[in-house]
mmCIF file of C-alpha atoms and ligand atoms in Angstrom:
data_model
loop_
_atom_site.group_PDB
_atom_site.id
_atom_site.type_symbol
_atom_site.label_atom_id
_atom_site.label_comp_id
_atom_site.label_asym_id
_atom_site.label_seq_id
_atom_site.Cartn_x
_atom_site.Cartn_y
_atom_site.Cartn_z
ATOM 1 C CA GLY A 1 -0.002 0.010 0.018
ATOM 2 C CA GLY A 2 0.863 3.707 -0.043
ATOM 3 C CA ALA A 3 2.342 5.900 2.737
ATOM 4 C CA TYR A 4 1.152 5.394 6.348
ATOM 5 C CA GLY A 5 -0.711 2.155 5.376
ATOM 6 C CA GLN A 6 -3.053 4.003 3.001
ATOM 7 C CA THR A 7 -4.470 2.034 0.073
ATOM 8 C CA ASP A 8 -3.585 2.929 -3.518
ATOM 9 C CA PRO A 9 -5.738 4.676 -4.741
ATOM 10 C CA PRO A 10 -6.479 6.211 -1.261
ATOM 11 C CA THR A 11 -9.719 5.131 0.401
ATOM 12 C CA ILE A 12 -9.024 5.281 4.153
ATOM 13 C CA PRO A 13 -10.054 8.522 5.847
ATOM 14 C CA VAL A 14 -6.943 10.338 7.166
ATOM 15 C CA ALA A 15 -8.405 10.505 10.688
ATOM 16 C CA GLU A 16 -8.562 6.709 10.685
ATOM 17 C CA LEU A 17 -5.059 6.360 9.318
ATOM 18 C CA PHE A 18 -3.615 8.426 12.153
ATOM 19 C CA LYS A 19 -5.911 7.253 14.914
ATOM 20 C CA GLY A 20 -3.835 7.397 18.186
ATOM 21 C CA LYS A 21 -1.003 9.111 16.322
ATOM 22 C CA GLU A 22 -0.057 12.723 15.580
ATOM 23 C CA PHE A 23 -0.728 14.020 12.100
ATOM 24 C CA PRO A 24 2.429 14.828 10.093
ATOM 25 C CA THR A 25 3.637 18.402 10.578
ATOM 26 C CA GLY A 26 4.178 20.685 7.552
ATOM 27 C CA GLU A 27 7.545 22.174 6.612
ATOM 28 C CA ILE A 28 8.959 24.095 9.577
ATOM 29 C CA GLN A 29 10.860 27.337 8.952
ATOM 30 C CA ASN A 30 12.122 30.032 11.416
ATOM 31 C CA HIS A 31 10.468 33.424 11.414
ATOM 32 C CA PRO A 32 12.789 35.723 9.343
ATOM 33 C CA GLY A 33 14.556 38.709 10.842
ATOM 34 C CA GLU A 34 17.004 39.262 13.651
ATOM 35 C CA GLY A 35 14.207 40.403 15.917
ATOM 36 C CA ASN A 36 12.619 36.959 15.776
ATOM 37 C CA SER A 37 15.646 34.719 16.480
ATOM 38 C CA PHE A 38 14.689 34.586 20.197
ATOM 39 C CA ARG A 39 11.578 32.663 19.232
ATOM 40 C CA GLU A 40 13.526 29.528 18.273
ATOM 41 C CA THR A 41 14.580 29.029 21.954
ATOM 42 C CA SER A 42 12.147 31.120 24.035
ATOM 43 C CA GLU A 43 10.393 28.969 26.626
ATOM 44 C CA GLU A 44 7.436 31.391 26.724
ATOM 45 C CA ALA A 45 7.000 31.013 23.029
ATOM 46 C CA ARG A 46 7.010 27.254 23.254
ATOM 47 C CA ALA A 47 4.544 27.344 26.126
ATOM 48 C CA ARG A 48 2.184 29.511 24.108
ATOM 49 C CA ASP A 49 2.613 27.179 21.191
ATOM 50 C CA ARG A 50 1.575 24.141 23.217
ATOM 51 C CA LEU A 51 -1.843 25.846 23.893
ATOM 52 C CA ASN A 52 -2.688 25.567 20.207
ATOM 53 C CA ASP A 53 -2.206 21.776 19.847
ATOM 54 C CA ASP A 54 -5.864 21.171 19.023
ATOM 55 C CA LEU A 55 -5.839 23.800 16.340
ATOM 56 C CA TYR A 56 -2.660 22.466 14.701
ATOM 57 C CA ALA A 57 -4.097 18.884 14.748
ATOM 58 C CA LYS A 58 -7.140 20.114 12.672
ATOM 59 C CA LEU A 59 -4.887 22.009 10.276
ATOM 60 C CA ARG A 60 -2.420 19.132 9.851
ATOM 61 C CA GLU A 61 -5.287 16.599 9.232
ATOM 62 C CA GLY A 62 -6.706 18.917 6.591
ATOM 63 C CA ALA A 63 -3.274 19.340 4.998
ATOM 64 C CA GLU A 64 -2.669 15.550 4.851
ATOM 65 C CA VAL A 65 -6.135 15.164 3.208
ATOM 66 C CA HIS A 66 -5.133 17.819 0.743
ATOM 67 C CA ARG A 67 -1.823 16.068 -0.121
ATOM 68 C CA GLN A 68 -3.481 12.668 -0.600
ATOM 69 C CA VAL A 69 -6.320 14.040 -2.718
ATOM 70 C CA ARG A 70 -4.018 16.065 -4.926
ATOM 71 C CA SER A 71 -1.691 13.093 -5.401
ATOM 72 C CA TYR A 72 -4.683 10.970 -6.459
ATOM 73 C CA ALA A 73 -5.921 13.777 -8.785
ATOM 74 C CA GLN A 74 -2.448 14.113 -10.428
ATOM 75 C CA SER A 75 -2.692 10.437 -11.327
ATOM 76 C CA PHE A 76 -5.840 10.988 -13.521
ATOM 77 C CA ILE A 77 -5.579 14.548 -14.742
ATOM 78 C CA LYS A 78 -4.675 13.984 -18.380
ATOM 79 C CA PRO A 79 -5.558 15.618 -21.743
ATOM 80 C CA GLY A 80 -8.990 14.464 -22.801
ATOM 81 C CA ILE A 81 -10.591 14.433 -19.364
ATOM 82 C CA LYS A 82 -13.901 16.325 -19.089
ATOM 83 C CA LEU A 83 -13.412 19.054 -16.422
ATOM 84 C CA VAL A 84 -16.748 18.342 -14.717
ATOM 85 C CA ASP A 85 -15.803 14.643 -14.371
ATOM 86 C CA MET A 86 -12.340 15.661 -13.041
ATOM 87 C CA CYS A 87 -13.873 17.977 -10.421
ATOM 88 C CA GLU A 88 -16.443 15.404 -9.261
ATOM 89 C CA ARG A 89 -13.767 12.696 -8.971
ATOM 90 C CA LEU A 90 -11.507 15.013 -6.962
ATOM 91 C CA GLU A 91 -14.359 16.323 -4.751
ATOM 92 C CA ASN A 92 -15.719 12.797 -4.030
ATOM 93 C CA LYS A 93 -12.171 11.776 -2.933
ATOM 94 C CA ASN A 94 -11.918 14.927 -0.752
ATOM 95 C CA ARG A 95 -15.194 14.074 0.899
ATOM 96 C CA GLU A 96 -14.041 10.497 1.465
ATOM 97 C CA LEU A 97 -10.623 11.163 2.918
ATOM 98 C CA VAL A 98 -11.800 14.041 5.163
ATOM 99 C CA ALA A 99 -14.735 11.837 6.305
ATOM 100 C CA GLU A 100 -17.173 14.639 5.451
ATOM 101 C CA LYS A 101 -19.597 15.507 8.230
ATOM 102 C CA GLY A 102 -21.905 18.468 7.517
ATOM 103 C CA LEU A 103 -20.325 21.800 8.456
ATOM 104 C CA GLU A 104 -17.950 20.104 10.950
ATOM 105 C CA ARG A 105 -15.608 18.734 8.268
ATOM 106 C CA GLY A 106 -15.582 18.650 4.474
ATOM 107 C CA ILE A 107 -14.748 20.540 1.303
ATOM 108 C CA ALA A 108 -13.824 24.218 1.972
ATOM 109 C CA PHE A 109 -14.673 25.761 -1.413
ATOM 110 C CA PRO A 110 -15.309 24.782 -5.117
ATOM 111 C CA THR A 111 -12.581 22.935 -7.052
ATOM 112 C CA GLY A 112 -11.062 25.635 -9.212
ATOM 113 C CA CYS A 113 -9.807 24.366 -12.607
ATOM 114 C CA SER A 114 -9.276 27.661 -14.442
ATOM 115 C CA LEU A 115 -7.656 27.419 -17.877
ATOM 116 C CA ASN A 116 -5.076 29.555 -19.654
ATOM 117 C CA HIS A 117 -6.065 33.205 -19.512
ATOM 118 C CA VAL A 118 -8.517 32.487 -16.762
ATOM 119 C CA ALA A 119 -6.530 32.831 -13.457
ATOM 120 C CA ALA A 120 -9.087 31.772 -10.772
ATOM 121 C CA HIS A 121 -12.625 31.000 -9.643
ATOM 122 C CA TYR A 122 -13.682 28.875 -12.638
ATOM 123 C CA THR A 123 -15.294 25.498 -11.998
ATOM 124 C CA PRO A 124 -17.694 23.992 -14.610
ATOM 125 C CA ASN A 125 -21.467 24.534 -14.181
ATOM 126 C CA SER A 126 -23.798 21.712 -15.251
ATOM 127 C CA GLY A 127 -23.809 21.268 -18.984
ATOM 128 C CA ASP A 128 -20.230 22.584 -19.365
ATOM 129 C CA GLU A 129 -18.624 20.147 -21.848
ATOM 130 C CA THR A 130 -15.139 21.628 -21.534
ATOM 131 C CA VAL A 131 -12.370 19.007 -21.999
ATOM 132 C CA LEU A 132 -8.703 19.429 -20.961
ATOM 133 C CA SER A 133 -6.247 19.758 -23.849
ATOM 134 C CA TYR A 134 -2.448 19.096 -24.182
ATOM 135 C CA ASP A 135 -1.736 22.804 -24.636
ATOM 136 C CA ASP A 136 -3.750 23.952 -21.635
ATOM 137 C CA VAL A 137 -2.360 25.565 -18.442
ATOM 138 C CA MET A 138 -4.770 24.630 -15.649
ATOM 139 C CA LYS A 139 -4.761 25.933 -12.062
ATOM 140 C CA VAL A 140 -6.160 23.324 -9.682
ATOM 141 C CA ASP A 141 -7.231 25.104 -6.436
ATOM 142 C CA PHE A 142 -9.231 23.273 -3.782
ATOM 143 C CA GLY A 143 -9.693 23.385 -0.041
ATOM 144 C CA VAL A 144 -10.308 21.161 2.947
ATOM 145 C CA GLN A 145 -11.823 22.242 6.293
ATOM 146 C CA ILE A 146 -12.025 20.705 9.749
ATOM 147 C CA ASP A 147 -14.038 22.628 12.286
ATOM 148 C CA GLY A 148 -13.787 25.602 9.969
ATOM 149 C CA ARG A 149 -10.001 25.477 9.867
ATOM 150 C CA ILE A 150 -9.230 25.801 6.163
ATOM 151 C CA ILE A 151 -6.335 24.524 4.073
ATOM 152 C CA ASP A 152 -6.284 26.450 0.775
ATOM 153 C CA SER A 153 -3.668 25.206 -1.693
ATOM 154 C CA ALA A 154 -3.222 25.181 -5.501
ATOM 155 C CA TRP A 155 -0.821 24.117 -8.232
ATOM 156 C CA THR A 156 -0.661 24.429 -11.979
ATOM 157 C CA VAL A 157 -0.988 21.554 -14.433
ATOM 158 C CA SER A 158 0.543 21.688 -17.960
ATOM 159 C CA PHE A 159 1.580 19.021 -20.380
ATOM 160 C CA ASN A 160 3.497 21.029 -23.015
ATOM 161 C CA PRO A 161 7.032 21.798 -21.691
ATOM 162 C CA ARG A 162 6.924 25.174 -23.458
ATOM 163 C CA TYR A 163 5.285 26.555 -20.307
ATOM 164 C CA ASP A 164 7.950 25.340 -17.874
ATOM 165 C CA ALA A 165 9.519 28.780 -17.405
ATOM 166 C CA LEU A 166 6.043 30.253 -16.509
ATOM 167 C CA LEU A 167 5.363 27.519 -13.921
ATOM 168 C CA ASP A 168 8.932 27.872 -12.525
ATOM 169 C CA ALA A 169 8.446 31.616 -12.164
ATOM 170 C CA VAL A 170 5.253 31.298 -10.174
ATOM 171 C CA ARG A 171 6.486 28.356 -8.069
ATOM 172 C CA GLN A 172 9.636 30.236 -7.092
ATOM 173 C CA SER A 173 7.624 33.401 -6.453
ATOM 174 C CA THR A 174 5.248 31.524 -4.047
ATOM 175 C CA ASP A 175 8.129 29.862 -2.291
ATOM 176 C CA THR A 176 9.869 33.257 -1.999
ATOM 177 C CA GLY A 177 6.755 34.775 -0.454
ATOM 178 C CA VAL A 178 6.484 31.901 1.997
ATOM 179 C CA ARG A 179 10.120 32.335 3.057
ATOM 180 C CA LEU A 180 9.766 36.060 3.631
ATOM 181 C CA ALA A 181 6.566 35.585 5.657
ATOM 182 C CA GLY A 182 6.770 35.650 9.405
ATOM 183 C CA ILE A 183 5.769 37.562 12.621
ATOM 184 C CA ASP A 184 6.238 41.329 12.073
ATOM 185 C CA ALA A 185 6.948 40.827 8.257
ATOM 186 C CA ARG A 186 5.524 43.739 6.286
ATOM 187 C CA LEU A 187 2.885 42.565 3.651
ATOM 188 C CA CYS A 188 4.179 45.208 1.122
ATOM 189 C CA ASP A 189 7.807 43.943 1.381
ATOM 190 C CA ILE A 190 6.571 40.456 0.552
ATOM 191 C CA GLY A 191 4.616 41.730 -2.451
ATOM 192 C CA GLU A 192 7.618 43.715 -3.822
ATOM 193 C CA THR A 193 9.966 40.705 -3.641
ATOM 194 C CA ILE A 194 7.389 38.329 -5.117
ATOM 195 C CA GLN A 195 7.162 40.695 -8.139
ATOM 196 C CA GLU A 196 10.991 40.864 -8.473
ATOM 197 C CA VAL A 197 11.265 37.058 -8.685
ATOM 198 C CA MET A 198 8.266 36.697 -11.004
ATOM 199 C CA GLU A 199 9.531 39.363 -13.473
ATOM 200 C CA SER A 200 12.985 37.852 -13.662
ATOM 201 C CA PHE A 201 11.508 35.161 -15.957
ATOM 202 C CA GLU A 202 10.432 35.134 -19.473
ATOM 203 C CA VAL A 203 8.554 32.568 -21.663
ATOM 204 C CA GLU A 204 9.015 31.819 -25.365
ATOM 205 C CA LEU A 205 5.804 30.826 -27.194
ATOM 206 C CA ASP A 206 5.640 30.393 -30.934
ATOM 207 C CA GLY A 207 8.884 32.203 -31.453
ATOM 208 C CA LYS A 208 7.802 35.286 -29.386
ATOM 209 C CA THR A 209 9.310 36.063 -25.984
ATOM 210 C CA TYR A 210 6.989 37.160 -23.231
ATOM 211 C CA PRO A 211 8.136 38.610 -19.846
ATOM 212 C CA VAL A 212 6.224 36.959 -17.000
ATOM 213 C CA LYS A 213 4.139 39.528 -15.126
ATOM 214 C CA ALA A 214 2.790 39.209 -11.556
ATOM 215 C CA ILE A 215 -0.970 39.720 -11.713
ATOM 216 C CA ARG A 216 -1.169 43.013 -9.774
ATOM 217 C CA ASN A 217 -4.869 42.691 -8.710
ATOM 218 C CA LEU A 218 -4.694 39.184 -7.247
ATOM 219 C CA ASN A 219 -3.372 38.475 -3.801
ATOM 220 C CA GLY A 220 -2.887 36.084 -0.953
ATOM 221 C CA HIS A 221 -4.999 36.412 2.169
ATOM 222 C CA SER A 222 -5.381 35.662 5.831
ATOM 223 C CA ILE A 223 -7.752 32.860 6.772
ATOM 224 C CA GLY A 224 -10.189 32.836 9.661
ATOM 225 C CA GLN A 225 -12.392 30.094 11.152
ATOM 226 C CA HIS A 226 -15.124 29.286 8.587
ATOM 227 C CA GLN A 227 -13.758 32.321 6.686
ATOM 228 C CA ILE A 228 -11.639 31.766 3.563
ATOM 229 C CA HIS A 229 -10.753 35.469 3.371
ATOM 230 C CA GLY A 230 -9.840 36.731 6.875
ATOM 231 C CA GLY A 231 -9.544 40.403 5.956
ATOM 232 C CA LYS A 232 -5.750 40.842 5.272
ATOM 233 C CA SER A 233 -4.575 40.693 1.673
ATOM 234 C CA ILE A 234 -0.922 39.852 0.684
ATOM 235 C CA PRO A 235 0.017 41.762 -2.513
ATOM 236 C CA ILE A 236 2.173 40.149 -5.215
ATOM 237 C CA VAL A 237 3.477 43.419 -6.590
ATOM 238 C CA LYS A 238 5.272 46.585 -5.330
ATOM 239 C CA ASN A 239 3.091 49.206 -3.601
ATOM 240 C CA GLY A 240 0.467 46.537 -3.258
ATOM 241 C CA CYS A 241 -0.836 47.669 0.178
ATOM 242 C CA GLU A 242 -0.399 50.001 3.185
ATOM 243 C CA GLU A 243 3.185 49.977 4.532
ATOM 244 C CA SER A 244 2.052 49.592 8.102
ATOM 245 C CA LEU A 245 0.333 46.224 7.564
ATOM 246 C CA ILE A 246 2.290 43.319 9.144
ATOM 247 C CA MET A 247 1.820 39.624 9.877
ATOM 248 C CA GLU A 248 1.054 38.744 13.539
ATOM 249 C CA GLU A 249 1.567 35.790 15.811
ATOM 250 C CA GLY A 250 -1.128 33.068 15.510
ATOM 251 C CA GLU A 251 -2.422 34.234 12.105
ATOM 252 C CA ILE A 252 -2.996 31.747 9.284
ATOM 253 C CA PHE A 253 -2.282 32.844 5.742
ATOM 254 C CA ALA A 254 -2.604 31.536 2.173
ATOM 255 C CA ILE A 255 0.192 32.951 -0.101
ATOM 256 C CA GLU A 256 -0.798 32.559 -3.669
ATOM 257 C CA THR A 257 1.087 34.092 -6.552
ATOM 258 C CA PHE A 258 -0.087 34.386 -10.211
ATOM 259 C CA GLY A 259 2.192 34.824 -13.225
ATOM 260 C CA SER A 260 0.866 35.865 -16.647
ATOM 261 C CA THR A 261 2.063 36.289 -20.279
ATOM 262 C CA GLY A 262 -0.748 38.836 -20.741
ATOM 263 C CA ARG A 263 -1.521 42.213 -19.168
ATOM 264 C CA GLY A 264 -0.905 41.104 -15.514
ATOM 265 C CA PHE A 265 -4.371 42.268 -14.575
ATOM 266 C CA VAL A 266 -7.671 40.386 -14.263
ATOM 267 C CA ILE A 267 -11.257 41.313 -14.701
ATOM 268 C CA GLU A 268 -14.465 39.425 -13.847
ATOM 269 C CA ASP A 269 -15.782 37.564 -16.958
ATOM 270 C CA MET A 270 -17.743 34.535 -18.130
ATOM 271 C CA GLU A 271 -20.560 32.789 -16.351
ATOM 272 C CA CYS A 272 -20.287 32.659 -12.621
ATOM 273 C CA SER A 273 -19.948 29.316 -10.731
ATOM 274 C CA HIS A 274 -18.515 30.369 -7.269
ATOM 275 C CA TYR A 275 -20.723 31.967 -4.554
ATOM 276 C CA MET A 276 -20.287 32.668 -0.847
ATOM 277 C CA LYS A 277 -22.503 34.105 1.914
ATOM 278 C CA ARG A 278 -21.094 37.441 3.084
ATOM 279 C CA PHE A 279 -19.510 36.798 6.492
ATOM 280 C CA ASP A 280 -21.106 39.967 7.882
ATOM 281 C CA CYS A 281 -24.175 39.763 5.702
ATOM 282 C CA PRO A 282 -27.143 42.046 6.474
ATOM 283 C CA HIS A 283 -30.400 40.526 7.817
ATOM 284 C CA VAL A 284 -32.739 41.134 4.874
ATOM 285 C CA PRO A 285 -36.466 40.138 4.937
ATOM 286 C CA LEU A 286 -36.995 37.845 1.915
ATOM 287 C CA ARG A 287 -40.192 37.980 -0.100
ATOM 288 C CA MET A 288 -39.686 35.056 -2.489
ATOM 289 C CA GLN A 289 -40.493 31.716 -0.825
ATOM 290 C CA SER A 290 -37.825 30.027 -3.028
ATOM 291 C CA SER A 291 -35.188 32.496 -1.793
ATOM 292 C CA LYS A 292 -36.085 31.630 1.761
ATOM 293 C CA LYS A 293 -35.818 27.947 1.062
ATOM 294 C CA LEU A 294 -32.505 28.286 -0.830
ATOM 295 C CA LEU A 295 -30.994 30.482 1.880
ATOM 296 C CA ALA A 296 -31.963 27.862 4.536
ATOM 297 C CA HIS A 297 -30.300 25.148 2.454
ATOM 298 C CA ILE A 298 -27.155 27.295 1.981
ATOM 299 C CA ASN A 299 -26.940 28.058 5.776
ATOM 300 C CA LYS A 300 -27.372 24.387 6.637
ATOM 301 C CA THR A 301 -25.000 22.979 3.943
ATOM 302 C CA PHE A 302 -22.315 25.623 3.403
ATOM 303 C CA GLY A 303 -22.624 28.212 6.208
ATOM 304 C CA THR A 304 -20.078 30.949 5.362
ATOM 305 C CA LEU A 305 -17.984 28.651 3.129
ATOM 306 C CA ALA A 306 -17.947 29.140 -0.628
ATOM 307 C CA PHE A 307 -20.053 26.783 -2.887
ATOM 308 C CA CYS A 308 -20.782 26.349 -6.584
ATOM 309 C CA ARG A 309 -23.962 25.826 -8.686
ATOM 310 C CA ARG A 310 -23.174 22.085 -9.179
ATOM 311 C CA TRP A 311 -23.418 21.547 -5.414
ATOM 312 C CA LEU A 312 -26.886 23.066 -5.260
ATOM 313 C CA GLU A 313 -28.027 20.264 -7.571
ATOM 314 C CA ARG A 314 -26.607 17.429 -5.477
ATOM 315 C CA GLU A 315 -29.114 14.876 -4.113
ATOM 316 C CA ASP A 316 -29.020 16.493 -0.672
ATOM 317 C CA GLY A 317 -30.107 19.705 -2.395
ATOM 318 C CA GLY A 318 -33.222 19.224 -0.339
ATOM 319 C CA SER A 319 -36.855 19.391 -1.515
ATOM 320 C CA ALA A 320 -36.382 23.156 -2.238
ATOM 321 C CA PHE A 321 -36.039 22.398 -5.923
ATOM 322 C CA VAL A 322 -38.272 20.614 -8.335
ATOM 323 C CA ASN A 323 -37.261 19.181 -11.637
ATOM 324 C CA GLY A 324 -38.206 21.769 -14.339
ATOM 325 C CA PRO A 325 -37.526 21.704 -18.065
ATOM 326 C CA GLN A 326 -33.700 22.278 -17.466
ATOM 327 C CA GLY A 327 -33.629 20.021 -14.379
ATOM 328 C CA LYS A 328 -33.136 21.654 -10.993
ATOM 329 C CA GLN A 329 -31.120 24.620 -12.156
ATOM 330 C CA ASP A 330 -34.161 26.590 -13.354
ATOM 331 C CA LYS A 331 -35.565 26.489 -9.861
ATOM 332 C CA TYR A 332 -32.651 27.701 -7.745
ATOM 333 C CA MET A 333 -31.139 30.160 -10.260
ATOM 334 C CA GLY A 334 -33.919 32.694 -9.751
ATOM 335 C CA ALA A 335 -33.551 32.475 -5.922
ATOM 336 C CA LEU A 336 -29.748 32.524 -6.149
ATOM 337 C CA LYS A 337 -29.798 35.687 -8.275
ATOM 338 C CA ASN A 338 -32.216 37.220 -5.757
ATOM 339 C CA LEU A 339 -29.937 36.396 -2.797
ATOM 340 C CA CYS A 340 -27.076 38.018 -4.626
ATOM 341 C CA ASP A 341 -29.184 41.156 -5.553
ATOM 342 C CA VAL A 342 -30.144 41.714 -1.853
ATOM 343 C CA GLY A 343 -26.529 41.379 -0.762
ATOM 344 C CA ILE A 344 -26.746 38.124 1.297
ATOM 345 C CA ILE A 345 -24.706 36.042 -1.206
ATOM 346 C CA GLN A 346 -21.563 37.370 -3.060
ATOM 347 C CA PRO A 347 -20.895 36.010 -6.524
ATOM 348 C CA TYR A 348 -17.180 35.303 -7.375
ATOM 349 C CA PRO A 349 -17.065 35.243 -11.240
ATOM 350 C CA PRO A 350 -14.001 33.834 -13.072
ATOM 351 C CA LEU A 351 -11.037 36.241 -12.889
ATOM 352 C CA CYS A 352 -9.589 36.596 -16.384
ATOM 353 C CA ASP A 353 -6.527 38.244 -18.071
ATOM 354 C CA VAL A 354 -6.634 38.859 -21.823
ATOM 355 C CA LYS A 355 -7.712 36.059 -24.146
ATOM 356 C CA GLY A 356 -4.806 34.062 -25.640
ATOM 357 C CA CYS A 357 -2.473 34.639 -22.677
ATOM 358 C CA TYR A 358 -1.449 31.999 -20.136
ATOM 359 C CA THR A 359 -1.537 32.302 -16.306
ATOM 360 C CA ALA A 360 -0.172 30.025 -13.578
ATOM 361 C CA GLN A 361 -0.664 29.825 -9.836
ATOM 362 C CA TYR A 362 0.901 28.111 -6.798
ATOM 363 C CA GLU A 363 -0.619 28.508 -3.296
ATOM 364 C CA GLN A 364 0.447 27.420 0.158
ATOM 365 C CA THR A 365 -1.314 27.727 3.578
ATOM 366 C CA PHE A 366 0.826 28.279 6.719
ATOM 367 C CA VAL A 367 0.452 29.229 10.295
ATOM 368 C CA LEU A 368 2.563 31.753 12.296
ATOM 369 C CA ARG A 369 3.270 29.749 15.471
ATOM 370 C CA PRO A 370 4.896 31.635 18.362
ATOM 371 C CA ASN A 371 8.237 29.747 17.919
ATOM 372 C CA CYS A 372 8.308 28.962 14.161
ATOM 373 C CA LYS A 373 6.418 29.090 10.830
ATOM 374 C CA GLU A 374 4.678 25.910 9.669
ATOM 375 C CA ILE A 375 3.970 25.518 5.971
ATOM 376 C CA LEU A 376 1.039 23.173 6.472
ATOM 377 C CA SER A 377 0.228 22.442 2.807
ATOM 378 C CA ARG A 378 3.823 21.691 1.704
ATOM 379 C CA GLY A 379 4.161 18.296 -0.067
ATOM 380 C CA ASP A 380 6.814 16.437 -2.043
ATOM 381 C CA ASP A 381 4.915 17.640 -5.206
ATOM 382 C CA TYR A 382 5.045 21.360 -4.314
HETATM 383 O O1 HZT B 1 -9.907 35.713 -4.495
HETATM 384 S S1 HZT B 1 -10.460 35.717 -3.163
HETATM 385 O O2 HZT B 1 -11.843 35.998 -3.069
HETATM 386 C C1 HZT B 1 -9.594 36.883 -2.300
HETATM 387 C C2 HZT B 1 -10.075 38.062 -1.867
HETATM 388 C C3 HZT B 1 -9.118 38.859 -1.194
HETATM 389 C C4 HZT B 1 -7.895 38.207 -1.131
HETATM 390 S S2 HZT B 1 -7.971 36.742 -1.915
HETATM 391 N N1 HZT B 1 -10.230 34.218 -2.594
HETATM 392 C C5 HZT B 1 -11.033 33.706 -1.530
HETATM 393 C C6 HZT B 1 -12.181 32.870 -2.184
HETATM 394 C C7 HZT B 1 -13.338 33.491 -2.465
HETATM 395 C C8 HZT B 1 -14.358 32.678 -3.044
HETATM 396 C C9 HZT B 1 -14.090 31.304 -3.263
HETATM 397 F F1 HZT B 1 -15.124 30.605 -3.835
HETATM 398 C C10 HZT B 1 -12.949 30.737 -2.972
HETATM 399 C C11 HZT B 1 -11.909 31.499 -2.380
HETATM 400 C C12 HZT B 1 -8.928 33.731 -2.902
HETATM 401 C C13 HZT B 1 -8.885 32.331 -3.396
HETATM 402 N N2 HZT B 1 -9.672 31.783 -4.298
HETATM 403 C C14 HZT B 1 -9.336 30.454 -4.333
HETATM 404 N N3 HZT B 1 -8.302 30.274 -3.517
HETATM 405 N N4 HZT B 1 -8.053 31.394 -2.882
HETATM 406 MN MN1 MN B 2 -17.004 25.605 14.199
HETATM 407 MN MN1 MN B 3 -6.935 28.703 -3.339
HETATM 408 MN MN1 MN B 4 -6.550 31.480 -1.538
#
């Protein structure tokens, strides 16, 4: 069998695999900067760290699920696969290995599989026939959550070696950002250095040379409990945020960098698939009965985690929807649009650079422990 007694392909929930044992820790790095060197030996820091053992166990279980799911996905992601089939296969394995249980543990947000000039927030809606091609550059971005503790990590899939320099640029940029991160690190300094690394690369496509650009309006983010975006953004370019913003002890971050052969700027485009209840959403009296039913389903099934249209059509979609001429979607779409219009649900449309360009992404989730920095989502793949 595979690692830790896991079957191949993996079928044993990670919690079962490690019953009575500690989950594997992520990559440990020191906090950068002379001012932090005391943390490696400080007894007070270690004592504070021990108070978080339960939190770290949830994060480490989620990270191990992420590694095993992505390793399984990498075994079947090949040219010719239909994206909706790929997403469903990956999501079902995610549910299986996390031992999904309502809002307590499960998938954290939709499986992003954005292609080429689309940088993020694309997953197929029902009826989408898109098939992966040899010349595609696909960003696979998915999450795992245990008691609302989210692991958000992504990598880029390509088959044509002509994109290698683009993927290397982004992978090195993300690793640089992760290395510079730490308690008291300034977010703007991280952004500036990420851009320097990114823009030291170029890609040759069809005889033309393109400088790799950091996508200036995409960024990493802090992560809260049941909250994928915790309020702090980590820029990936110079002058990306207020100089006074720093990272603090105990915070959890996802550093994600994006490289592009296009403009280095994304806009919202194409049909929306990703949605999420606003964390601080207003209490709005709803008129439409179908909106009330849909909101009740969203609260029960997703809470404040992101979801996609496909998941509203799953069998546990509740009795809220009846099969109409286009199946269930014609029932919930009106209600979903209404919930967005009144400001309860926020849509997250695909984020696109210019058509014909190529974008890549790598993303890691880490925690700023009192005595060290733990890159939770690190694997032997990335
Ligand atoms: O772009 S974000 O909205 C963002 C906002 C400010 C800084 S980062 N976002 C959080 C999110 C929002 C909606 C989702 F359905 C899933 C995630 C980043 C992200 N997307 C995928 N992985 N990480
Ligand atoms: Mn909770
Ligand atoms: Mn992500
Ligand atoms: Mn993210």
